[in-house]
Short mmCIF file of C-alpha atoms and ligand atoms in Angstrom, two decimals:
data_model
loop_
_atom_site.label_atom_id
_atom_site.label_comp_id
_atom_site.label_asym_id
_atom_site.label_seq_id
_atom_site.Cartn_x
_atom_site.Cartn_y
_atom_site.Cartn_z
CA MET A 1 24.54 -78.85 -30.68
CA LEU A 2 22.24 -79.19 -27.87
CA THR A 3 19.15 -81.69 -27.44
CA GLY A 4 15.80 -80.09 -26.61
CA GLN A 5 16.00 -81.11 -23.02
CA GLU A 6 19.89 -79.75 -22.83
CA TYR A 7 18.26 -76.31 -24.09
CA LYS A 8 15.60 -76.35 -21.62
CA GLU A 9 18.16 -76.75 -18.70
CA SER A 10 20.40 -74.02 -20.61
CA LEU A 11 17.47 -71.56 -19.71
CA LYS A 12 17.78 -72.06 -16.02
CA ASP A 13 20.61 -69.38 -16.02
CA GLY A 14 19.29 -66.93 -13.36
CA ARG A 15 17.23 -64.97 -15.80
CA LYS A 16 14.54 -62.63 -14.81
CA VAL A 17 11.38 -63.64 -17.03
CA TYR A 18 7.88 -62.67 -15.49
CA PHE A 19 4.26 -63.83 -16.22
CA GLN A 20 1.30 -61.91 -14.68
CA GLY A 21 3.39 -60.35 -12.28
CA ARG A 22 5.55 -63.29 -11.02
CA LEU A 23 8.89 -64.10 -11.58
CA ILE A 24 9.22 -67.19 -13.10
CA GLU A 25 11.55 -69.59 -11.78
CA ASP A 26 10.74 -72.85 -14.37
CA MET A 27 8.95 -71.93 -17.45
CA ASP A 28 8.09 -75.52 -18.05
CA ALA A 29 5.82 -75.26 -15.24
CA GLU A 30 4.03 -72.17 -16.42
CA PRO A 31 1.26 -73.26 -18.90
CA GLY A 32 1.46 -70.19 -20.74
CA LEU A 33 5.20 -70.39 -21.75
CA SER A 34 5.73 -74.13 -21.48
CA VAL A 35 3.91 -74.80 -24.87
CA PRO A 36 6.34 -72.34 -26.76
CA LEU A 37 8.95 -73.74 -24.57
CA ASN A 38 8.52 -77.33 -25.72
CA ALA A 39 7.95 -76.21 -29.32
CA VAL A 40 11.15 -74.74 -29.34
CA ALA A 41 12.89 -77.92 -27.68
CA ASP A 42 11.26 -79.88 -30.29
CA GLY A 43 12.85 -77.62 -32.97
CA TYR A 44 16.13 -78.76 -31.20
CA ASP A 45 15.56 -82.26 -31.43
CA LYS A 46 14.55 -81.99 -34.77
CA TYR A 47 17.92 -80.58 -36.14
CA TYR A 48 19.99 -82.34 -33.54
CA SER A 49 23.12 -84.10 -34.53
CA SER A 50 25.90 -85.47 -31.97
CA ALA A 51 28.79 -85.06 -34.35
CA PRO A 52 31.42 -83.15 -32.57
CA ASP A 53 31.59 -80.28 -35.54
CA ALA A 54 27.62 -80.28 -36.39
CA VAL A 55 25.91 -77.25 -36.74
CA ASN A 56 22.21 -76.20 -37.27
CA PRO A 57 21.80 -76.33 -41.20
CA VAL A 58 19.18 -74.09 -41.28
CA VAL A 59 21.14 -71.27 -39.94
CA SER A 60 23.21 -70.67 -43.10
CA ALA A 61 23.05 -67.84 -45.56
CA PRO A 62 21.53 -68.76 -48.91
CA ARG A 63 24.11 -68.63 -51.58
CA SER A 64 21.69 -68.47 -54.64
CA VAL A 65 18.18 -67.39 -55.50
CA GLN A 66 17.67 -71.09 -55.59
CA GLU A 67 18.58 -71.77 -52.18
CA LEU A 68 16.71 -68.78 -50.64
CA ARG A 69 13.48 -70.23 -52.86
CA ASP A 70 14.40 -73.95 -51.42
CA ARG A 71 14.53 -72.11 -47.62
CA ILE A 72 11.04 -71.07 -47.66
CA PRO A 73 9.30 -74.57 -47.04
CA GLU A 74 11.60 -75.25 -44.17
CA LEU A 75 11.31 -71.86 -42.74
CA MET A 76 7.77 -72.49 -42.16
CA GLU A 77 8.38 -75.54 -40.52
CA LEU A 78 10.56 -73.77 -37.93
CA ASP A 79 9.65 -73.01 -34.49
CA LEU A 80 9.41 -68.97 -34.26
CA VAL A 81 12.59 -68.88 -31.94
CA LEU A 82 14.74 -70.66 -34.39
CA ASN A 83 13.35 -68.76 -37.15
CA VAL A 84 14.26 -65.41 -35.66
CA THR A 85 17.54 -66.72 -34.69
CA TYR A 86 18.21 -67.58 -38.65
CA GLN A 87 16.54 -63.78 -39.45
CA SER A 88 18.99 -62.47 -36.65
CA LEU A 89 22.28 -64.18 -37.82
CA MET A 90 20.96 -63.35 -41.54
CA THR A 91 20.63 -59.58 -40.57
CA VAL A 92 24.03 -58.95 -38.90
CA LEU A 93 25.46 -60.96 -41.93
CA VAL A 94 24.16 -58.74 -44.32
CA ALA A 95 24.47 -55.58 -42.35
CA ALA A 96 28.61 -56.70 -41.90
CA GLY A 97 28.53 -56.48 -45.78
CA ARG A 98 27.16 -52.93 -45.85
CA LEU A 99 29.32 -51.66 -43.39
CA GLU A 100 32.39 -52.65 -45.27
CA GLY A 101 34.50 -49.54 -46.13
CA ALA A 102 32.26 -47.53 -43.46
CA ALA A 103 33.01 -49.00 -40.31
CA PRO A 104 35.09 -52.28 -40.99
CA GLN A 105 36.21 -52.51 -37.48
CA TYR A 106 32.83 -54.45 -36.58
CA ILE A 107 32.95 -57.14 -39.57
CA PRO A 108 35.45 -59.33 -37.66
CA ARG A 109 33.09 -59.08 -34.49
CA ILE A 110 29.81 -59.94 -36.63
CA GLU A 111 31.63 -63.03 -38.63
CA ALA A 112 33.05 -64.29 -34.90
CA TYR A 113 29.65 -63.89 -33.20
CA VAL A 114 27.78 -65.49 -35.95
CA GLU A 115 30.40 -68.50 -35.69
CA LYS A 116 30.10 -68.84 -32.13
CA ALA A 117 26.57 -68.74 -32.04
CA ARG A 118 26.07 -71.10 -34.63
CA ARG A 119 28.94 -73.66 -32.64
CA GLU A 120 26.93 -73.06 -29.28
CA ASP A 121 23.76 -73.51 -31.26
CA ILE A 122 22.21 -70.95 -29.56
CA ARG A 123 18.70 -69.30 -29.75
CA ILE A 124 18.48 -65.44 -30.77
CA THR A 125 15.71 -63.05 -30.66
CA GLU A 126 15.43 -59.89 -32.54
CA CYS A 127 15.26 -56.48 -30.38
CA ILE A 128 14.61 -53.73 -32.46
CA THR A 129 11.63 -51.75 -31.38
CA ASP A 130 12.05 -49.21 -28.69
CA ALA A 131 9.38 -47.64 -26.28
CA LYS A 132 9.88 -44.43 -28.16
CA GLY A 133 7.76 -42.02 -26.37
CA ASN A 134 6.27 -39.25 -28.15
CA ARG A 135 6.33 -40.52 -32.14
CA SER A 136 6.93 -36.91 -33.00
CA LEU A 137 10.10 -36.42 -31.36
CA HIS A 138 13.59 -37.83 -32.30
CA PRO A 139 15.38 -39.94 -29.61
CA GLY A 140 17.38 -36.90 -28.66
CA LYS A 141 14.64 -34.93 -28.10
CA GLN A 142 12.59 -36.94 -26.02
CA GLU A 143 11.38 -36.10 -22.26
CA ASP A 144 12.90 -39.27 -21.04
CA PRO A 145 16.17 -40.17 -23.01
CA ASP A 146 15.53 -43.68 -22.39
CA ALA A 147 12.86 -43.86 -24.52
CA TYR A 148 14.94 -45.12 -27.12
CA VAL A 149 18.12 -47.83 -26.02
CA ARG A 150 21.15 -45.92 -25.49
CA VAL A 151 24.42 -46.41 -23.85
CA VAL A 152 24.66 -44.61 -21.19
CA SER A 153 28.55 -45.53 -20.30
CA ARG A 154 31.59 -46.51 -22.14
CA SER A 155 34.89 -48.34 -20.88
CA ASP A 156 37.88 -50.15 -22.37
CA ASP A 157 36.22 -53.69 -22.43
CA GLY A 158 32.70 -52.43 -23.39
CA VAL A 159 29.33 -50.25 -22.80
CA VAL A 160 26.75 -50.03 -20.34
CA ILE A 161 22.92 -49.95 -22.10
CA ARG A 162 19.90 -48.50 -20.89
CA GLY A 163 16.38 -48.47 -21.92
CA ALA A 164 13.46 -51.02 -23.49
CA LYS A 165 13.04 -52.82 -26.30
CA LEU A 166 8.99 -53.70 -26.86
CA HIS A 167 6.74 -56.37 -27.87
CA ILE A 168 9.72 -58.82 -28.68
CA SER A 169 8.54 -62.41 -29.94
CA GLY A 170 9.75 -65.30 -27.81
CA ALA A 171 12.40 -62.94 -26.25
CA ALA A 172 12.12 -65.05 -22.67
CA LEU A 173 13.06 -68.68 -24.81
CA GLY A 174 16.32 -67.31 -26.24
CA HIS A 175 19.70 -66.86 -25.05
CA ASP A 176 20.62 -63.81 -26.49
CA LEU A 177 19.05 -60.39 -27.33
CA MET A 178 19.88 -58.73 -30.64
CA VAL A 179 19.52 -55.47 -29.82
CA MET A 180 19.51 -52.94 -33.08
CA PRO A 181 18.74 -49.26 -33.48
CA THR A 182 14.99 -48.69 -34.97
CA LYS A 183 16.01 -46.17 -36.84
CA THR A 184 18.22 -43.66 -38.64
CA MET A 185 20.00 -41.61 -36.01
CA ARG A 186 21.18 -38.10 -36.48
CA PRO A 187 24.71 -36.44 -35.23
CA GLY A 188 24.21 -35.61 -31.79
CA GLU A 189 22.23 -39.25 -31.15
CA GLU A 190 25.59 -41.38 -31.46
CA ASP A 191 24.69 -42.85 -27.96
CA TYR A 192 21.54 -44.52 -29.42
CA ALA A 193 23.42 -45.73 -32.45
CA ILE A 194 23.78 -49.21 -30.80
CA ALA A 195 23.61 -52.53 -32.14
CA CYS A 196 24.91 -55.60 -29.93
CA ALA A 197 24.13 -59.01 -28.43
CA VAL A 198 22.92 -58.98 -24.83
CA PRO A 199 22.38 -62.53 -23.09
CA VAL A 200 19.16 -62.73 -21.83
CA ASN A 201 20.58 -63.58 -18.27
CA SER A 202 22.68 -60.21 -17.83
CA PRO A 203 22.25 -58.66 -14.63
CA GLY A 204 19.60 -55.61 -15.33
CA VAL A 205 17.60 -57.49 -17.94
CA HIS A 206 14.25 -58.10 -16.92
CA ILE A 207 11.58 -59.83 -19.53
CA THR A 208 7.91 -59.67 -19.37
CA ASN A 209 5.48 -62.22 -21.02
CA THR A 210 2.05 -61.72 -22.58
CA THR A 211 0.52 -64.38 -24.85
CA TYR A 212 -2.89 -65.51 -26.68
CA HIS A 213 -2.32 -69.18 -25.42
CA PRO A 214 -5.63 -70.08 -23.85
CA LEU A 215 -4.99 -70.20 -20.18
CA HIS A 216 -8.04 -71.75 -19.49
CA GLY A 217 -11.21 -73.78 -20.83
CA ASP A 218 -10.80 -76.69 -23.08
CA PRO A 219 -7.56 -77.23 -25.84
CA ARG A 220 -9.90 -78.48 -28.16
CA ASP A 221 -12.02 -75.75 -28.25
CA TYR A 222 -8.82 -73.72 -29.26
CA PRO A 223 -7.52 -76.15 -31.57
CA VAL A 224 -4.51 -74.15 -32.89
CA SER A 225 -3.61 -71.51 -30.41
CA SER A 226 -3.41 -74.42 -27.59
CA HIS A 227 -0.39 -75.98 -29.31
CA GLU A 228 0.98 -72.83 -31.47
CA SER A 229 1.60 -69.76 -29.12
CA MET A 230 4.66 -67.49 -28.53
CA PRO A 231 4.99 -65.09 -25.93
CA ASP A 232 5.50 -61.44 -26.90
CA SER A 233 7.82 -59.45 -24.53
CA MET A 234 9.06 -56.36 -23.34
CA CYS A 235 12.87 -56.63 -22.75
CA ILE A 236 14.29 -53.72 -20.23
CA PHE A 237 17.80 -53.19 -19.92
CA ASP A 238 18.44 -51.60 -16.76
CA ASP A 239 22.04 -50.42 -16.99
CA VAL A 240 23.12 -53.70 -18.65
CA PHE A 241 26.81 -54.28 -19.23
CA VAL A 242 27.88 -55.40 -22.96
CA PRO A 243 31.62 -56.39 -23.54
CA ASN A 244 33.18 -55.13 -26.70
CA GLU A 245 33.11 -58.49 -28.37
CA ARG A 246 29.31 -58.31 -28.44
CA VAL A 247 28.94 -54.60 -29.87
CA PHE A 248 28.18 -54.24 -33.33
CA LEU A 249 27.59 -50.48 -33.61
CA ASP A 250 28.52 -47.96 -31.47
CA GLY A 251 28.10 -44.46 -32.14
CA GLU A 252 27.92 -44.31 -35.95
CA THR A 253 24.70 -42.51 -36.36
CA GLU A 254 24.90 -42.55 -40.03
CA HIS A 255 25.22 -46.54 -40.12
CA ALA A 256 22.02 -46.82 -37.19
CA ALA A 257 19.51 -47.60 -40.01
CA VAL A 258 21.58 -50.40 -41.63
CA PHE A 259 20.61 -53.18 -39.17
CA ALA A 260 16.87 -52.06 -38.91
CA HIS A 261 17.01 -52.08 -42.76
CA SER A 262 18.69 -55.35 -43.13
CA LEU A 263 16.14 -57.08 -40.46
CA GLY A 264 13.37 -55.65 -42.00
CA LEU A 265 14.36 -57.63 -45.56
CA TRP A 266 14.56 -61.18 -43.44
CA GLU A 267 11.67 -60.44 -41.01
CA ARG A 268 9.41 -59.81 -43.75
CA LEU A 269 10.44 -62.50 -45.88
CA GLY A 270 9.21 -64.35 -42.76
CA GLY A 271 6.28 -62.77 -42.57
CA ILE A 272 4.97 -62.77 -46.46
CA SER A 273 5.64 -66.56 -46.22
CA PHE A 274 3.50 -66.64 -43.11
CA MET A 275 0.81 -64.57 -44.93
CA VAL A 276 0.80 -66.80 -48.00
CA GLN A 277 0.06 -69.83 -46.17
CA GLN A 278 -2.30 -68.37 -43.73
CA ALA A 279 -4.12 -66.83 -46.74
CA ASP A 280 -4.62 -70.16 -48.16
CA GLU A 281 -5.52 -71.79 -44.51
CA LEU A 282 -8.43 -68.85 -44.59
CA VAL A 283 -9.58 -69.94 -48.24
CA GLY A 284 -9.55 -73.52 -47.28
CA LEU A 285 -11.59 -72.88 -43.77
CA ALA A 286 -14.10 -70.77 -46.39
CA HIS A 287 -14.61 -73.46 -48.89
CA LEU A 288 -14.87 -76.07 -46.21
CA ILE A 289 -17.50 -74.34 -43.84
CA ALA A 290 -19.37 -73.30 -46.78
CA GLU A 291 -19.62 -76.89 -47.56
CA ALA A 292 -20.53 -77.56 -44.66
CA ASN A 293 -23.29 -75.14 -44.50
CA GLY A 294 -24.52 -76.08 -47.97
CA THR A 295 -23.80 -72.95 -49.40
CA ALA A 296 -20.77 -73.57 -51.28
CA LYS A 297 -22.55 -73.36 -54.67
CA VAL A 298 -24.38 -69.81 -54.14
CA SER A 299 -23.10 -67.35 -56.21
CA HIS A 300 -22.42 -64.58 -53.62
CA VAL A 301 -20.12 -67.22 -51.54
CA ARG A 302 -18.42 -68.51 -54.43
CA GLU A 303 -17.72 -64.95 -55.36
CA LYS A 304 -16.23 -64.34 -52.13
CA ILE A 305 -14.28 -67.36 -52.25
CA ASP A 306 -12.88 -66.49 -55.92
CA GLU A 307 -11.85 -63.35 -54.32
CA MET A 308 -10.03 -65.02 -51.37
CA MET A 309 -8.03 -67.62 -54.08
CA ILE A 310 -7.36 -64.32 -56.02
CA HIS A 311 -5.78 -62.29 -52.97
CA ALA A 312 -3.77 -65.51 -51.64
CA THR A 313 -2.47 -66.24 -55.00
CA LEU A 314 -1.19 -62.36 -55.42
CA LEU A 315 0.78 -62.76 -52.05
CA ARG A 316 2.32 -66.15 -53.40
CA ALA A 317 3.19 -64.18 -56.43
CA GLY A 318 4.84 -61.41 -54.51
CA LEU A 319 6.64 -63.60 -52.48
CA GLU A 320 7.91 -65.14 -55.72
CA ALA A 321 8.72 -61.95 -57.44
CA ALA A 322 10.86 -61.01 -53.99
CA ILE A 323 12.89 -64.32 -54.69
CA ALA A 324 13.07 -64.62 -58.17
CA ASN A 325 14.34 -60.68 -58.01
CA ALA A 326 16.70 -61.12 -54.97
CA HIS A 327 19.98 -59.38 -54.60
CA SER A 328 23.43 -60.68 -53.03
CA THR A 329 25.50 -59.07 -50.43
CA PRO A 330 29.35 -58.43 -51.44
CA GLU A 331 29.96 -61.67 -49.59
CA GLY A 332 27.54 -63.99 -51.81
CA TYR A 333 24.52 -64.07 -49.62
CA TYR A 334 21.15 -63.68 -51.17
CA TYR A 335 18.33 -61.94 -49.91
CA PRO A 336 14.61 -61.18 -51.41
CA ASP A 337 14.38 -57.90 -53.10
CA ASP A 338 13.12 -55.27 -50.89
CA MET A 339 10.21 -53.97 -53.01
CA PHE A 340 8.55 -57.01 -53.85
CA THR A 341 8.79 -57.89 -50.23
CA ASN A 342 7.62 -54.71 -49.07
CA VAL A 343 4.55 -54.26 -51.23
CA THR A 344 3.42 -57.91 -50.97
CA LYS A 345 3.81 -57.44 -47.07
CA TYR A 346 1.49 -54.32 -47.28
CA GLN A 347 -1.20 -55.97 -49.29
CA GLY A 348 -1.34 -59.17 -47.13
CA ALA A 349 -1.52 -56.75 -44.04
CA SER A 350 -3.84 -54.29 -45.56
CA GLN A 351 -6.19 -57.13 -46.98
CA PHE A 352 -6.27 -59.52 -43.98
CA GLY A 353 -9.32 -57.86 -42.75
CA VAL A 354 -11.25 -58.30 -45.87
CA MET A 355 -10.21 -62.11 -46.17
CA VAL A 356 -11.60 -62.44 -42.38
CA ARG A 357 -14.67 -60.37 -42.94
CA HIS A 358 -15.46 -62.91 -46.30
CA LEU A 359 -15.00 -65.81 -44.19
CA HIS A 360 -16.95 -64.88 -41.36
CA ASP A 361 -19.85 -63.58 -43.59
CA ILE A 362 -19.61 -67.14 -45.21
CA ALA A 363 -19.28 -68.99 -41.90
CA GLY A 364 -22.44 -67.58 -39.99
CA GLY A 365 -23.01 -66.70 -36.08
CA ALA A 366 -21.86 -70.28 -35.03
CA VAL A 367 -18.26 -68.85 -35.62
CA VAL A 368 -18.62 -67.53 -31.80
CA THR A 369 -21.30 -69.81 -30.40
CA ALA A 370 -20.69 -73.41 -31.48
CA PRO A 371 -20.88 -75.85 -28.92
CA SER A 372 -17.85 -76.77 -26.79
CA MET A 373 -16.18 -80.24 -27.25
CA ALA A 374 -17.24 -80.89 -23.81
CA ASP A 375 -20.77 -80.42 -24.61
CA PHE A 376 -20.58 -83.06 -27.40
CA GLU A 377 -19.37 -85.29 -24.63
CA ASN A 378 -22.41 -84.61 -22.44
CA PRO A 379 -24.67 -87.72 -23.14
CA THR A 380 -27.66 -85.62 -22.62
CA LEU A 381 -26.36 -82.94 -25.18
CA HIS A 382 -24.90 -84.87 -27.49
CA PRO A 383 -28.02 -86.37 -29.50
CA TYR A 384 -29.73 -82.72 -29.68
CA LEU A 385 -25.97 -81.00 -30.64
CA GLU A 386 -25.85 -83.73 -33.48
CA LYS A 387 -29.17 -82.85 -34.41
CA TYR A 388 -28.91 -79.38 -34.86
CA MET A 389 -25.47 -78.72 -35.84
CA SER A 390 -25.17 -81.46 -38.53
CA THR A 391 -26.51 -80.17 -41.82
CA GLY A 392 -27.36 -83.52 -43.60
CA GLY A 393 -25.48 -85.27 -46.29
CA GLY A 394 -22.36 -86.47 -43.86
CA ILE A 395 -21.88 -83.53 -42.38
CA SER A 396 -21.85 -84.31 -38.44
CA GLY A 397 -22.66 -81.88 -35.82
CA GLU A 398 -19.15 -82.42 -34.49
CA TYR A 399 -17.49 -82.09 -37.81
CA ARG A 400 -18.80 -78.54 -38.54
CA SER A 401 -18.45 -77.82 -35.10
CA LYS A 402 -14.94 -78.26 -35.29
CA LEU A 403 -14.87 -76.25 -38.29
CA PHE A 404 -16.48 -73.07 -36.21
CA HIS A 405 -13.84 -73.55 -33.43
CA ALA A 406 -10.94 -73.28 -35.90
CA ILE A 407 -12.44 -70.20 -37.26
CA ARG A 408 -12.98 -68.58 -34.11
CA ASP A 409 -9.93 -69.55 -32.68
CA THR A 410 -7.83 -68.29 -35.76
CA THR A 411 -9.46 -65.29 -36.56
CA ALA A 412 -12.29 -64.22 -33.75
CA ASP A 413 -10.47 -65.15 -30.35
CA ALA A 414 -7.43 -64.06 -28.54
CA TYR A 415 -5.37 -65.62 -31.34
CA GLY A 416 -7.48 -64.27 -34.16
CA GLY A 417 -6.98 -60.46 -32.51
CA TRP A 418 -3.51 -60.82 -32.15
CA HIS A 419 -3.31 -61.77 -36.16
CA LEU A 420 -5.16 -58.96 -36.62
CA VAL A 421 -2.94 -56.39 -34.74
CA THR A 422 0.32 -58.46 -35.54
CA ASN A 423 -0.21 -58.55 -39.40
CA ILE A 424 -0.70 -54.95 -39.96
CA GLN A 425 2.48 -53.89 -37.04
CA SER A 426 4.92 -56.98 -37.18
CA GLY A 427 8.02 -55.74 -39.47
CA GLY A 428 6.73 -52.20 -39.04
CA GLY A 429 3.35 -50.81 -39.85
CA LEU A 430 2.00 -50.15 -43.37
CA TYR A 431 3.59 -46.58 -43.19
CA ALA A 432 6.82 -48.69 -43.32
CA GLN A 433 5.84 -50.52 -46.14
CA ARG A 434 4.66 -47.34 -47.93
CA LEU A 435 7.72 -45.44 -47.62
CA VAL A 436 10.04 -48.55 -48.88
CA THR A 437 7.73 -48.68 -51.95
CA ARG A 438 7.80 -44.98 -53.00
CA LYS A 439 11.60 -45.13 -52.36
CA ASN A 440 11.69 -48.17 -54.75
CA TYR A 441 9.04 -47.34 -57.27
CA ASP A 442 9.76 -46.69 -60.76
CA LEU A 443 8.06 -43.51 -60.56
CA ASP A 444 10.20 -41.63 -63.77
CA ARG A 445 8.94 -44.83 -66.31
CA ALA A 446 5.28 -43.94 -64.60
CA ARG A 447 5.61 -40.65 -65.38
CA ALA A 448 6.99 -40.59 -68.77
CA LEU A 449 3.87 -43.32 -69.58
CA GLY A 450 1.43 -40.43 -68.06
CA LEU A 451 3.16 -37.55 -70.33
CA LYS A 452 3.17 -39.88 -73.49
CA ALA A 453 -0.81 -40.50 -72.84
CA ALA A 454 -1.44 -37.12 -72.19
CA GLY A 455 0.53 -35.81 -75.47
CA LEU A 456 3.05 -34.14 -73.65
CA ALA A 457 5.71 -36.45 -74.14
CA SER A 458 8.86 -34.59 -75.92
C1 FAD B 501 2.97 -59.41 -31.93
C2 FAD B 501 3.93 -58.70 -32.31
C3 FAD B 501 5.21 -59.13 -32.42
C4 FAD B 501 5.96 -57.93 -32.63
N1 FAD B 501 7.58 -58.60 -32.59
C5 FAD B 501 8.71 -57.93 -32.86
C6 FAD B 501 9.70 -58.41 -32.43
O1 FAD B 501 10.27 -59.47 -32.45
N2 FAD B 501 10.83 -57.65 -32.56
C7 FAD B 501 10.64 -56.20 -32.71
O2 FAD B 501 11.65 -55.41 -32.56
N3 FAD B 501 9.67 -55.62 -32.93
C8 FAD B 501 8.39 -56.54 -32.90
N4 FAD B 501 7.20 -55.78 -33.15
C9 FAD B 501 6.82 -54.52 -33.20
C10 FAD B 501 6.42 -54.10 -34.55
O3 FAD B 501 7.76 -53.93 -35.39
C11 FAD B 501 5.88 -52.71 -33.94
O4 FAD B 501 4.52 -52.94 -33.26
C12 FAD B 501 5.88 -51.60 -35.24
O5 FAD B 501 6.80 -51.68 -35.87
C13 FAD B 501 4.83 -50.68 -34.73
O6 FAD B 501 5.57 -49.95 -33.67
P1 FAD B 501 5.02 -49.38 -32.54
O7 FAD B 501 4.18 -50.71 -32.09
O8 FAD B 501 5.69 -48.82 -31.59
O9 FAD B 501 3.60 -48.49 -32.91
P2 FAD B 501 3.70 -46.81 -33.42
O10 FAD B 501 5.23 -46.58 -33.67
O11 FAD B 501 3.26 -46.31 -32.18
O12 FAD B 501 2.72 -46.62 -34.64
C14 FAD B 501 1.71 -46.55 -34.14
C15 FAD B 501 1.02 -46.22 -35.84
O13 FAD B 501 1.72 -44.68 -35.92
C16 FAD B 501 2.58 -44.41 -37.06
N5 FAD B 501 3.66 -43.59 -36.67
C17 FAD B 501 4.52 -43.76 -35.65
N6 FAD B 501 5.44 -42.65 -35.48
C18 FAD B 501 5.05 -42.16 -36.50
C19 FAD B 501 6.14 -40.95 -37.20
N7 FAD B 501 6.65 -40.47 -36.53
N8 FAD B 501 5.73 -40.44 -38.47
C20 FAD B 501 4.40 -40.94 -39.28
N9 FAD B 501 3.86 -41.74 -38.51
C21 FAD B 501 4.00 -42.67 -37.28
C22 FAD B 501 2.81 -45.94 -37.21
O14 FAD B 501 3.34 -45.86 -38.72
C23 FAD B 501 1.44 -46.61 -36.84
O15 FAD B 501 0.67 -46.70 -38.13
C24 FAD B 501 6.30 -56.94 -32.94
C25 FAD B 501 5.04 -56.24 -33.02
C26 FAD B 501 3.89 -56.97 -32.54
C27 FAD B 501 2.21 -56.49 -32.76
#
């Protein structure tokens, strides 16, 4: 296994990582990247063992419903890059189970890759979302054939790919990019049915980075995003060679969606686990600021917080249902139920705006205007700020302002805006969850009940 320091050294491998237009030599020297880099390094140190055969215990497939359930609190503590490494490996293992009988030649490659990845303690990010060009056209019909990642040539020892994967979380901080087709491909779109693991430092790979990490100002005014951030990337593949042993699907259009579907299961489990925690945090902030404002007992404020609690509890129930109704692959790996995972993700995403609205409604305008922590340190200002920001009864101005800063940072600033968009889009937009729900929902039963109610049942 690698220590955090060894991990950081391992990324100095000639990779082409860019930030704000500049090619970055040392991510640790770049404020927008060093915070997440060090969070990932801390994740290495947390699980490090010097035993020669040691592997990260997190990166193993759950073998029962209970193991799947037990994994959730641990997943919540992981840095995002270790989390997506876990998801990537689970994804290809579940996909391997689904390829059995259909495309068995890829199974030993996938198994060997997973084994090696665990042994070498690498980090892997998930590259599924293509540039996609005109959304109404299929990959093979695009004006630019590179709108979806595709194979541009094949040889005995591997393939060459071209295209780009967009919005990839933490791509610059991993070792491999797990490239997968974003959706079902049609006959004639064989070149787009490509799944493979690409080392980040492969010639032809270029990675941009965007971040909500506060690059200026006092970190104390950004109590969450100053220490919790993760860059999102465009991963560009400019004719990148991928050797056969890293190719897990090439040309089998009918199986292209297997990876996306499998990834969706793991991605959304992580997504809804986070949503459950986030919903509870929003309830907590709403309650704390209501207390600090002296409105905790006001009826409309209580009602809003009650509604927030109900939403948070329903999300928790959805997560539990997804786990309790888990399924297993032929190899005995347990994964959460598709339907419950998707409806919970949908509910969490579609209601997030309402949760934030309630919180802002309860909190008041100081969410965006509370004086900074540096203002509190100014000896002239301090007594005034304490006087006018405190609300009596032991609620100091600084205490209340810190709550406002946390609310602004997580719901009304760069990080808050990122959450608004990400809750909707990550793991696929709301439309994707509606499709899965319609596919799995027991409509026959519902129709039968409807007919019975109308006295039309035979
Ligand atoms: C912060 C963040 C992190 C992310 N991390 C990752 C990651 O690590 N790896 C990864 O692979 N992806 C990642 N994603 C990508 C995410 O999965 C996509 O944003 C999402 O699938 C939507 O794709 P899009 O952004 O291209 O939007 P679009 O596909 O343009 O969708 C926009 C809207 O149009 C609708 N739409 C699009 N095409 C059609 C159509 N043909 N028919 C009907 N409706 C349509 C969609 O449903 C949606 O409502 C991330 C996204 C965000 C915001």
